[in-house]
């Protein structure tokens, strides 16, 4: 039996293989089998084929010298330093010694990723903010032109806003009018008027009763442009608005107080109720319950959350109150401050599902002067909130009694002192007895 593997003969031992006639080179050595994983393959060796060659030896090194893999003398330390490790041969495990991916991929740069992520969020935030600004600015109804107001007093320190709540039913359906107890009167009148002064010494909110006795001064018609001379005619303050709109109302307030109005803001019944509903209602503490059929008010004493319909009834009621219009103005101030305070919260400002409906409800029915910007509107809003938090003062225009025509007569001495303190942006010390 041939003791050599198939295709080998005894004569070929001195050659490189079958057909080799010459002698092997001087440096040739007999190749040994390398035993790797697996069983005997039937050829006296291990592995997947009939023959497994040893790795080539460095020139001049003995096959039995230490440091040659697969030969005697190759110890564990040599194997550990041969460039292989558990987890590197097949790309798995711990990776290379230097912490990099065995295929040359670098470790993730988390600091760079964090910077890119932060920058992306900032760009998105700025983009949304800019878009929101232009959207809200486009919805403002700048219908009041204060340049039509003539013979205006000089400016003082701080900013004065004239805030008006009208009984406008514009855009309301017949069902809404019935539900909100507004009636169906044509045109619009002022249900509430107040001056909000914003300065460095806190904000001051001064309500102007609609029944205040005032003189209608000379004025320029808002539609005709004609100048109508003053005739010394005295009437209720809300009559000025009914006669020629916002411009004549501003002219009348300035002429009777000597205080310059810088900005004008007006909201109607429908918009007021929608704002309240969009923020989920306004929490109010009502010390004493009251009921009024004309406004639809029916309140018990205690802390309660008012929806849009209830809120409108609350600020409109006067016949069920002991002080009539004077008590109503106090309720209006109290409510508006609470509304501003509860609207300017993180749950509303940071929640787009509440912020946009709230802004939309208010801006859709808000009428302002032509020079009023969103930043002015925000200043007015935050100042109203400040009054609630104790950073300002709320009061009625000082009243001395009733005029001969039955209207409420202002205390001229106190009014003059109050206006002087507001012009100079001083802390208001004047008080109203009612």
Short mmCIF file of C-alpha atoms in Angstrom, two decimals:
data_model
loop_
_atom_site.label_atom_id
_atom_site.label_comp_id
_atom_site.label_asym_id
_atom_site.label_seq_id
_atom_site.Cartn_x
_atom_site.Cartn_y
_atom_site.Cartn_z
CA UNK A 1 0.00 0.00 0.00
CA UNK A 2 1.23 3.43 -0.84
CA UNK A 3 1.89 5.22 2.44
CA UNK A 4 1.91 8.66 0.84
CA UNK A 5 -1.14 10.76 0.11
CA UNK A 6 -2.81 10.30 -3.24
CA UNK A 7 -0.62 11.54 -6.05
CA UNK A 8 2.58 11.28 -4.07
CA UNK A 9 5.35 8.72 -4.55
CA UNK A 10 8.51 7.95 -2.81
CA UNK A 11 10.48 9.39 -5.72
CA UNK A 12 8.80 12.70 -5.37
CA UNK A 13 9.87 13.29 -1.82
CA UNK A 14 12.92 15.18 -2.94
CA UNK A 15 10.93 17.37 -5.31
CA UNK A 16 8.13 19.91 -4.96
CA UNK A 17 5.49 17.64 -6.31
CA UNK A 18 4.52 15.46 -9.18
CA UNK A 19 6.57 16.23 -12.26
CA UNK A 20 9.34 17.96 -10.45
CA UNK A 21 12.62 16.58 -11.71
CA UNK A 22 15.01 18.84 -9.98
CA UNK A 23 16.12 18.84 -6.42
CA UNK A 24 14.50 21.21 -4.00
CA UNK A 25 16.20 24.54 -3.40
CA UNK A 26 18.77 24.92 -0.68
CA UNK A 27 16.46 26.95 1.52
CA UNK A 28 13.40 24.76 1.15
CA UNK A 29 12.07 23.06 4.23
CA UNK A 30 9.58 20.36 4.82
CA UNK A 31 6.16 21.95 5.52
CA UNK A 32 4.25 20.76 8.54
CA UNK A 33 0.53 20.61 9.04
CA UNK A 34 -1.05 23.28 11.26
CA UNK A 35 -3.63 21.78 13.53
CA UNK A 36 -6.69 24.04 13.81
CA UNK A 37 -10.23 23.52 15.05
CA UNK A 38 -12.12 20.48 13.79
CA UNK A 39 -11.52 16.79 13.77
CA UNK A 40 -9.18 14.56 11.83
CA UNK A 41 -9.83 15.07 8.15
CA UNK A 42 -8.56 11.65 7.19
CA UNK A 43 -5.27 12.96 5.95
CA UNK A 44 -3.44 13.06 9.21
CA UNK A 45 -4.20 16.73 9.72
CA UNK A 46 -7.00 19.03 10.89
CA UNK A 47 -9.04 21.52 9.06
CA UNK A 48 -11.19 21.67 6.00
CA UNK A 49 -8.82 20.34 3.29
CA UNK A 50 -6.23 17.77 2.55
CA UNK A 51 -3.35 20.05 3.26
CA UNK A 52 -2.81 23.07 5.51
CA UNK A 53 0.40 24.97 5.02
CA UNK A 54 2.25 26.71 7.77
CA UNK A 55 2.71 30.46 7.53
CA UNK A 56 6.01 31.40 5.90
CA UNK A 57 9.00 31.76 8.18
CA UNK A 58 11.15 34.85 8.33
CA UNK A 59 14.42 34.36 6.45
CA UNK A 60 17.17 32.72 8.46
CA UNK A 61 14.97 31.57 11.28
CA UNK A 62 14.94 27.97 12.40
CA UNK A 63 11.62 26.17 12.12
CA UNK A 64 12.00 25.19 15.76
CA UNK A 65 13.03 28.61 17.01
CA UNK A 66 10.82 30.48 19.48
CA UNK A 67 8.53 33.05 17.95
CA UNK A 68 7.41 31.11 14.86
CA UNK A 69 3.68 30.40 15.03
CA UNK A 70 2.79 26.73 14.78
CA UNK A 71 6.28 25.47 15.75
CA UNK A 72 7.82 24.26 18.91
CA UNK A 73 9.13 27.14 20.99
CA UNK A 74 6.18 29.38 20.13
CA UNK A 75 4.89 30.29 23.56
CA UNK A 76 1.71 32.05 24.80
CA UNK A 77 3.26 35.51 24.99
CA UNK A 78 4.29 35.31 21.34
CA UNK A 79 0.75 34.31 20.39
CA UNK A 80 -0.78 37.12 22.41
CA UNK A 81 1.35 39.67 20.60
CA UNK A 82 0.87 38.41 17.06
CA UNK A 83 -1.71 41.09 16.21
CA UNK A 84 -4.81 39.04 16.93
CA UNK A 85 -7.18 39.20 19.90
CA UNK A 86 -10.53 37.80 20.92
CA UNK A 87 -12.96 40.22 19.33
CA UNK A 88 -10.69 41.49 16.58
CA UNK A 89 -10.37 38.55 14.22
CA UNK A 90 -14.01 38.61 13.09
CA UNK A 91 -14.79 42.22 13.91
CA UNK A 92 -16.83 41.47 17.04
CA UNK A 93 -16.26 41.76 20.76
CA UNK A 94 -14.49 44.67 22.34
CA UNK A 95 -12.84 46.07 19.22
CA UNK A 96 -9.24 47.09 18.84
CA UNK A 97 -6.79 47.96 21.58
CA UNK A 98 -7.08 51.71 20.91
CA UNK A 99 -10.90 51.75 21.35
CA UNK A 100 -11.63 52.17 17.62
CA UNK A 101 -13.76 50.00 15.41
CA UNK A 102 -11.57 47.09 14.06
CA UNK A 103 -12.63 48.10 10.54
CA UNK A 104 -11.34 51.65 10.94
CA UNK A 105 -14.60 53.38 11.95
CA UNK A 106 -14.15 56.11 14.56
CA UNK A 107 -16.12 56.23 17.80
CA UNK A 108 -19.17 58.60 17.76
CA UNK A 109 -18.36 62.22 18.60
CA UNK A 110 -21.18 62.89 21.07
CA UNK A 111 -20.10 66.45 21.79
CA UNK A 112 -20.36 67.32 18.10
CA UNK A 113 -23.72 65.59 17.82
CA UNK A 114 -25.01 67.52 20.83
CA UNK A 115 -23.93 70.82 19.27
CA UNK A 116 -25.63 69.97 15.98
CA UNK A 117 -28.81 68.89 17.77
CA UNK A 118 -28.91 72.05 19.88
CA UNK A 119 -28.32 74.24 16.82
CA UNK A 120 -31.11 72.44 14.94
CA UNK A 121 -33.57 72.96 17.79
CA UNK A 122 -32.60 76.63 17.99
CA UNK A 123 -33.16 77.14 14.26
CA UNK A 124 -36.56 75.41 14.45
CA UNK A 125 -37.55 77.49 17.48
CA UNK A 126 -36.55 80.74 15.80
CA UNK A 127 -38.37 79.74 12.63
CA UNK A 128 -41.59 78.96 14.51
CA UNK A 129 -41.28 82.18 16.54
CA UNK A 130 -40.84 84.33 13.45
CA UNK A 131 -43.74 82.61 11.69
CA UNK A 132 -45.94 83.07 14.76
CA UNK A 133 -45.02 86.74 14.98
CA UNK A 134 -46.01 87.49 11.38
CA UNK A 135 -49.17 85.39 11.70
CA UNK A 136 -50.29 87.22 14.83
CA UNK A 137 -49.27 90.63 13.47
CA UNK A 138 -51.34 90.06 10.34
CA UNK A 139 -54.46 89.36 12.42
CA UNK A 140 -54.39 92.68 14.32
CA UNK A 141 -57.15 95.03 13.19
CA UNK A 142 -55.46 98.43 13.16
CA UNK A 143 -58.60 100.44 12.53
CA UNK A 144 -58.07 103.37 14.91
CA UNK A 145 -56.08 106.34 13.63
CA UNK A 146 -54.88 108.48 16.55
CA UNK A 147 -53.41 111.00 14.09
CA UNK A 148 -56.99 112.26 13.64
CA UNK A 149 -57.12 113.34 17.28
CA UNK A 150 -56.52 117.09 17.56
CA UNK A 151 -55.22 119.40 20.31
CA UNK A 152 -53.46 116.59 22.16
CA UNK A 153 -51.70 117.05 25.52
CA UNK A 154 -47.94 116.61 25.76
CA UNK A 155 -46.38 113.21 26.35
CA UNK A 156 -45.18 112.16 29.78
CA UNK A 157 -43.06 109.31 31.09
CA UNK A 158 -44.25 105.76 30.64
CA UNK A 159 -46.97 104.48 28.30
CA UNK A 160 -50.73 104.99 28.59
CA UNK A 161 -53.20 102.53 27.09
CA UNK A 162 -56.93 103.15 26.77
CA UNK A 163 -58.57 99.71 27.03
CA UNK A 164 -62.19 99.49 25.92
CA UNK A 165 -64.72 96.69 26.16
CA UNK A 166 -67.49 97.28 23.66
CA UNK A 167 -70.88 95.65 23.29
CA UNK A 168 -70.15 94.92 19.65
CA UNK A 169 -71.99 91.85 18.41
CA UNK A 170 -70.06 91.68 15.17
CA UNK A 171 -69.67 88.12 13.94
CA UNK A 172 -72.05 86.66 16.50
CA UNK A 173 -74.87 84.36 15.41
CA UNK A 174 -78.42 84.73 16.69
CA UNK A 175 -77.87 81.66 18.86
CA UNK A 176 -74.71 83.18 20.40
CA UNK A 177 -76.47 86.47 21.12
CA UNK A 178 -79.24 84.61 22.92
CA UNK A 179 -76.83 82.42 24.85
CA UNK A 180 -74.68 85.37 25.97
CA UNK A 181 -77.66 87.63 26.75
CA UNK A 182 -76.29 90.42 24.57
CA UNK A 183 -79.47 91.41 22.77
CA UNK A 184 -79.44 92.46 19.12
CA UNK A 185 -78.90 96.21 19.26
CA UNK A 186 -77.29 97.73 16.17
CA UNK A 187 -73.94 99.48 16.33
CA UNK A 188 -71.78 99.31 19.43
CA UNK A 189 -71.29 101.12 22.70
CA UNK A 190 -68.64 100.99 25.39
CA UNK A 191 -69.41 98.74 28.32
CA UNK A 192 -66.08 99.38 30.06
CA UNK A 193 -63.21 101.85 29.75
CA UNK A 194 -59.95 102.01 31.67
CA UNK A 195 -56.56 103.69 31.47
CA UNK A 196 -53.56 101.43 32.01
CA UNK A 197 -50.34 103.28 32.80
CA UNK A 198 -47.13 101.27 32.39
CA UNK A 199 -43.95 102.76 33.87
CA UNK A 200 -40.87 102.11 35.96
CA UNK A 201 -42.77 102.44 39.24
CA UNK A 202 -45.32 99.74 38.56
CA UNK A 203 -48.54 99.69 36.58
CA UNK A 204 -51.69 101.60 37.46
CA UNK A 205 -55.14 100.66 36.19
CA UNK A 206 -57.79 103.41 36.43
CA UNK A 207 -61.38 102.57 35.50
CA UNK A 208 -63.49 105.27 33.88
CA UNK A 209 -67.19 104.74 34.72
CA UNK A 210 -69.35 104.87 31.60
CA UNK A 211 -71.69 107.30 33.37
CA UNK A 212 -68.86 109.78 34.07
CA UNK A 213 -69.89 113.38 33.39
CA UNK A 214 -67.59 114.84 30.71
CA UNK A 215 -67.51 117.69 28.20
CA UNK A 216 -67.38 116.86 24.51
CA UNK A 217 -64.50 118.98 23.13
CA UNK A 218 -63.80 120.14 19.59
CA UNK A 219 -62.85 117.20 17.38
CA UNK A 220 -62.17 116.09 13.83
CA UNK A 221 -64.75 113.72 12.39
CA UNK A 222 -63.40 110.22 11.85
CA UNK A 223 -65.19 109.85 8.53
CA UNK A 224 -65.65 113.37 7.16
CA UNK A 225 -62.38 114.86 8.39
CA UNK A 226 -64.24 118.05 9.31
CA UNK A 227 -63.45 119.81 12.57
CA UNK A 228 -66.41 120.30 14.87
CA UNK A 229 -65.99 123.08 17.46
CA UNK A 230 -66.64 122.43 21.13
CA UNK A 231 -69.96 123.70 22.39
CA UNK A 232 -69.55 123.02 26.10
CA UNK A 233 -71.93 120.10 25.82
CA UNK A 234 -71.77 117.73 28.80
CA UNK A 235 -72.84 114.12 28.63
CA UNK A 236 -71.88 110.61 29.71
CA UNK A 237 -68.46 109.39 28.68
CA UNK A 238 -69.77 106.45 26.68
CA UNK A 239 -71.80 108.85 24.54
CA UNK A 240 -68.58 110.11 22.95
CA UNK A 241 -67.84 106.65 21.61
CA UNK A 242 -71.40 106.21 20.36
CA UNK A 243 -71.25 109.58 18.59
CA UNK A 244 -68.05 109.20 16.54
CA UNK A 245 -66.16 106.10 17.60
CA UNK A 246 -62.75 105.49 19.12
CA UNK A 247 -61.06 108.69 17.93
CA UNK A 248 -63.63 110.94 19.64
CA UNK A 249 -63.47 108.81 22.78
CA UNK A 250 -59.69 109.27 22.95
CA UNK A 251 -60.06 113.00 22.28
CA UNK A 252 -62.68 113.31 25.07
CA UNK A 253 -60.56 111.38 27.63
CA UNK A 254 -57.48 113.47 26.83
CA UNK A 255 -59.40 116.78 26.98
CA UNK A 256 -61.04 115.96 30.32
CA UNK A 257 -57.95 114.50 32.03
CA UNK A 258 -54.95 116.21 30.40
CA UNK A 259 -53.30 112.77 30.01
CA UNK A 260 -52.05 111.70 26.59
CA UNK A 261 -53.20 108.29 25.36
CA UNK A 262 -50.42 106.44 23.53
CA UNK A 263 -52.29 103.31 22.42
CA UNK A 264 -55.86 102.09 22.05
CA UNK A 265 -57.19 98.51 22.39
CA UNK A 266 -60.80 97.37 22.11
CA UNK A 267 -62.49 93.95 22.25
CA UNK A 268 -66.12 92.97 21.72
CA UNK A 269 -68.46 90.55 23.48
CA UNK A 270 -67.84 87.56 21.22
CA UNK A 271 -64.05 87.75 21.32
CA UNK A 272 -64.05 88.16 25.08
CA UNK A 273 -66.05 84.97 25.64
CA UNK A 274 -63.92 82.99 23.16
CA UNK A 275 -60.67 83.97 24.90
CA UNK A 276 -61.98 82.71 28.22
CA UNK A 277 -63.13 79.41 26.74
CA UNK A 278 -59.83 78.91 24.89
CA UNK A 279 -57.84 78.99 28.17
CA UNK A 280 -60.28 76.63 29.88
CA UNK A 281 -62.04 79.25 32.01
CA UNK A 282 -60.92 81.77 34.63
CA UNK A 283 -60.88 81.09 38.34
CA UNK A 284 -62.53 83.83 40.37
CA UNK A 285 -63.23 84.36 44.04
CA UNK A 286 -66.69 85.94 44.40
CA UNK A 287 -67.13 87.19 47.99
CA UNK A 288 -70.90 87.58 47.72
CA UNK A 289 -73.22 85.88 45.26
CA UNK A 290 -75.56 87.84 42.98
CA UNK A 291 -78.11 87.29 40.25
CA UNK A 292 -79.06 89.52 37.32
CA UNK A 293 -81.60 88.62 34.64
CA UNK A 294 -80.39 91.25 32.15
CA UNK A 295 -76.81 89.99 32.00
CA UNK A 296 -77.65 86.36 32.77
CA UNK A 297 -75.52 86.38 35.94
CA UNK A 298 -76.28 83.78 38.60
CA UNK A 299 -73.36 83.33 40.98
CA UNK A 300 -72.92 81.87 44.43
CA UNK A 301 -70.21 83.05 46.77
CA UNK A 302 -66.83 81.31 46.80
CA UNK A 303 -64.03 80.37 44.43
CA UNK A 304 -65.22 79.04 41.08
CA UNK A 305 -64.12 78.71 37.46
CA UNK A 306 -66.10 80.83 35.00
CA UNK A 307 -66.52 79.89 31.36
CA UNK A 308 -66.94 82.41 28.55
CA UNK A 309 -70.67 82.88 29.01
CA UNK A 310 -70.39 83.28 32.79
CA UNK A 311 -67.41 85.62 32.50
CA UNK A 312 -69.26 87.96 30.17
CA UNK A 313 -72.22 88.05 32.56
CA UNK A 314 -69.85 88.77 35.46
CA UNK A 315 -68.22 91.83 33.88
CA UNK A 316 -71.48 93.23 32.49
CA UNK A 317 -73.62 93.07 35.64
CA UNK A 318 -74.34 96.37 37.35
CA UNK A 319 -78.02 96.47 38.35
CA UNK A 320 -77.58 93.66 40.90
CA UNK A 321 -74.63 95.42 42.59
CA UNK A 322 -74.99 97.96 45.43
CA UNK A 323 -72.61 100.44 43.79
CA UNK A 324 -74.01 99.89 40.28
CA UNK A 325 -71.48 101.05 37.65
CA UNK A 326 -68.73 101.71 40.20
CA UNK A 327 -68.93 98.15 41.52
CA UNK A 328 -69.04 96.85 37.98
CA UNK A 329 -65.77 98.60 37.08
CA UNK A 330 -64.13 96.96 40.10
CA UNK A 331 -65.32 93.54 38.94
CA UNK A 332 -64.03 94.27 35.43
CA UNK A 333 -60.58 95.15 36.73
CA UNK A 334 -60.51 92.10 38.95
CA UNK A 335 -61.54 89.79 36.13
CA UNK A 336 -59.23 91.19 33.45
CA UNK A 337 -56.25 90.96 35.77
CA UNK A 338 -57.14 87.35 36.64
CA UNK A 339 -57.54 86.50 32.94
CA UNK A 340 -54.13 87.96 32.12
CA UNK A 341 -52.54 86.16 35.06
CA UNK A 342 -53.98 82.77 34.18
CA UNK A 343 -53.28 83.11 30.46
CA UNK A 344 -49.60 84.02 30.85
CA UNK A 345 -48.63 80.64 32.28
CA UNK A 346 -46.22 77.99 30.91
CA UNK A 347 -49.14 75.60 30.35
CA UNK A 348 -50.59 78.09 27.85
CA UNK A 349 -47.53 79.86 26.42
CA UNK A 350 -45.55 76.64 25.83
CA UNK A 351 -48.50 74.59 24.61
CA UNK A 352 -49.24 75.36 20.94
CA UNK A 353 -52.60 73.59 21.20
CA UNK A 354 -53.68 76.25 23.73
CA UNK A 355 -51.53 79.20 22.69
CA UNK A 356 -52.71 79.48 19.07
CA UNK A 357 -56.44 79.12 19.82
CA UNK A 358 -56.11 81.72 22.59
CA UNK A 359 -54.21 84.16 20.40
CA UNK A 360 -56.57 83.53 17.50
CA UNK A 361 -59.66 84.13 19.63
CA UNK A 362 -58.31 87.40 20.95
CA UNK A 363 -56.73 88.78 17.79
CA UNK A 364 -59.75 88.05 15.61
CA UNK A 365 -61.89 90.62 17.48
CA UNK A 366 -59.20 92.93 18.87
CA UNK A 367 -59.18 96.45 17.43
CA UNK A 368 -56.08 98.59 18.01
CA UNK A 369 -54.53 101.82 16.79
CA UNK A 370 -52.37 101.92 13.68
CA UNK A 371 -49.13 102.28 15.65
CA UNK A 372 -49.85 99.37 17.99
CA UNK A 373 -47.41 96.47 17.60
CA UNK A 374 -47.30 93.01 19.10
CA UNK A 375 -44.65 94.11 21.59
CA UNK A 376 -46.92 96.95 22.74
CA UNK A 377 -49.75 94.44 23.09
CA UNK A 378 -47.53 92.11 25.09
CA UNK A 379 -46.45 94.98 27.35
CA UNK A 380 -50.10 95.84 28.01
CA UNK A 381 -50.93 92.23 28.73
CA UNK A 382 -48.04 91.69 31.16
CA UNK A 383 -48.81 94.96 32.92
CA UNK A 384 -52.37 93.77 33.54
CA UNK A 385 -50.95 90.57 35.00
CA UNK A 386 -48.62 92.63 37.19
CA UNK A 387 -51.56 94.45 38.74
CA UNK A 388 -52.94 91.10 39.91
CA UNK A 389 -49.62 89.97 41.38
CA UNK A 390 -49.30 93.11 43.49
CA UNK A 391 -46.80 94.93 41.28
CA UNK A 392 -49.29 97.69 40.50
CA UNK A 393 -52.45 99.43 41.59
CA UNK A 394 -56.07 99.34 40.44
CA UNK A 395 -58.63 102.05 41.24
CA UNK A 396 -61.65 103.96 39.97
CA UNK A 397 -61.39 107.52 38.76
CA UNK A 398 -61.96 109.58 41.96
CA UNK A 399 -65.64 110.56 42.24
CA UNK A 400 -66.99 113.45 44.29
CA UNK A 401 -70.70 112.77 43.79
CA UNK A 402 -73.40 113.28 41.18
CA UNK A 403 -73.52 116.10 38.66
CA UNK A 404 -76.75 118.14 38.16
CA UNK A 405 -77.64 115.94 35.18
CA UNK A 406 -77.34 112.80 37.33
CA UNK A 407 -74.03 111.65 35.89
CA UNK A 408 -71.03 110.74 38.06
CA UNK A 409 -68.85 113.80 38.72
CA UNK A 410 -65.11 113.43 39.03
CA UNK A 411 -63.20 114.86 41.97
CA UNK A 412 -61.25 117.48 40.02
CA UNK A 413 -58.60 118.00 42.69
CA UNK A 414 -57.77 114.31 42.98
CA UNK A 415 -57.95 113.80 39.23
CA UNK A 416 -55.40 116.59 38.68
CA UNK A 417 -53.04 115.05 41.25
CA UNK A 418 -53.48 111.56 39.79
CA UNK A 419 -52.73 112.74 36.26
CA UNK A 420 -49.62 114.58 37.43
CA UNK A 421 -48.28 111.44 39.12
CA UNK A 422 -48.95 109.35 36.03
CA UNK A 423 -47.28 111.89 33.73
CA UNK A 424 -44.17 111.94 35.90
CA UNK A 425 -44.27 108.15 36.27
CA UNK A 426 -44.40 108.46 40.04
CA UNK A 427 -45.87 106.01 42.49
CA UNK A 428 -49.58 106.72 42.64
CA UNK A 429 -50.73 107.81 46.09
CA UNK A 430 -54.16 109.09 45.11
CA UNK A 431 -57.07 106.95 46.25
CA UNK A 432 -60.72 106.75 45.24
CA UNK A 433 -63.42 106.58 47.88
CA UNK A 434 -65.73 104.52 45.72
#
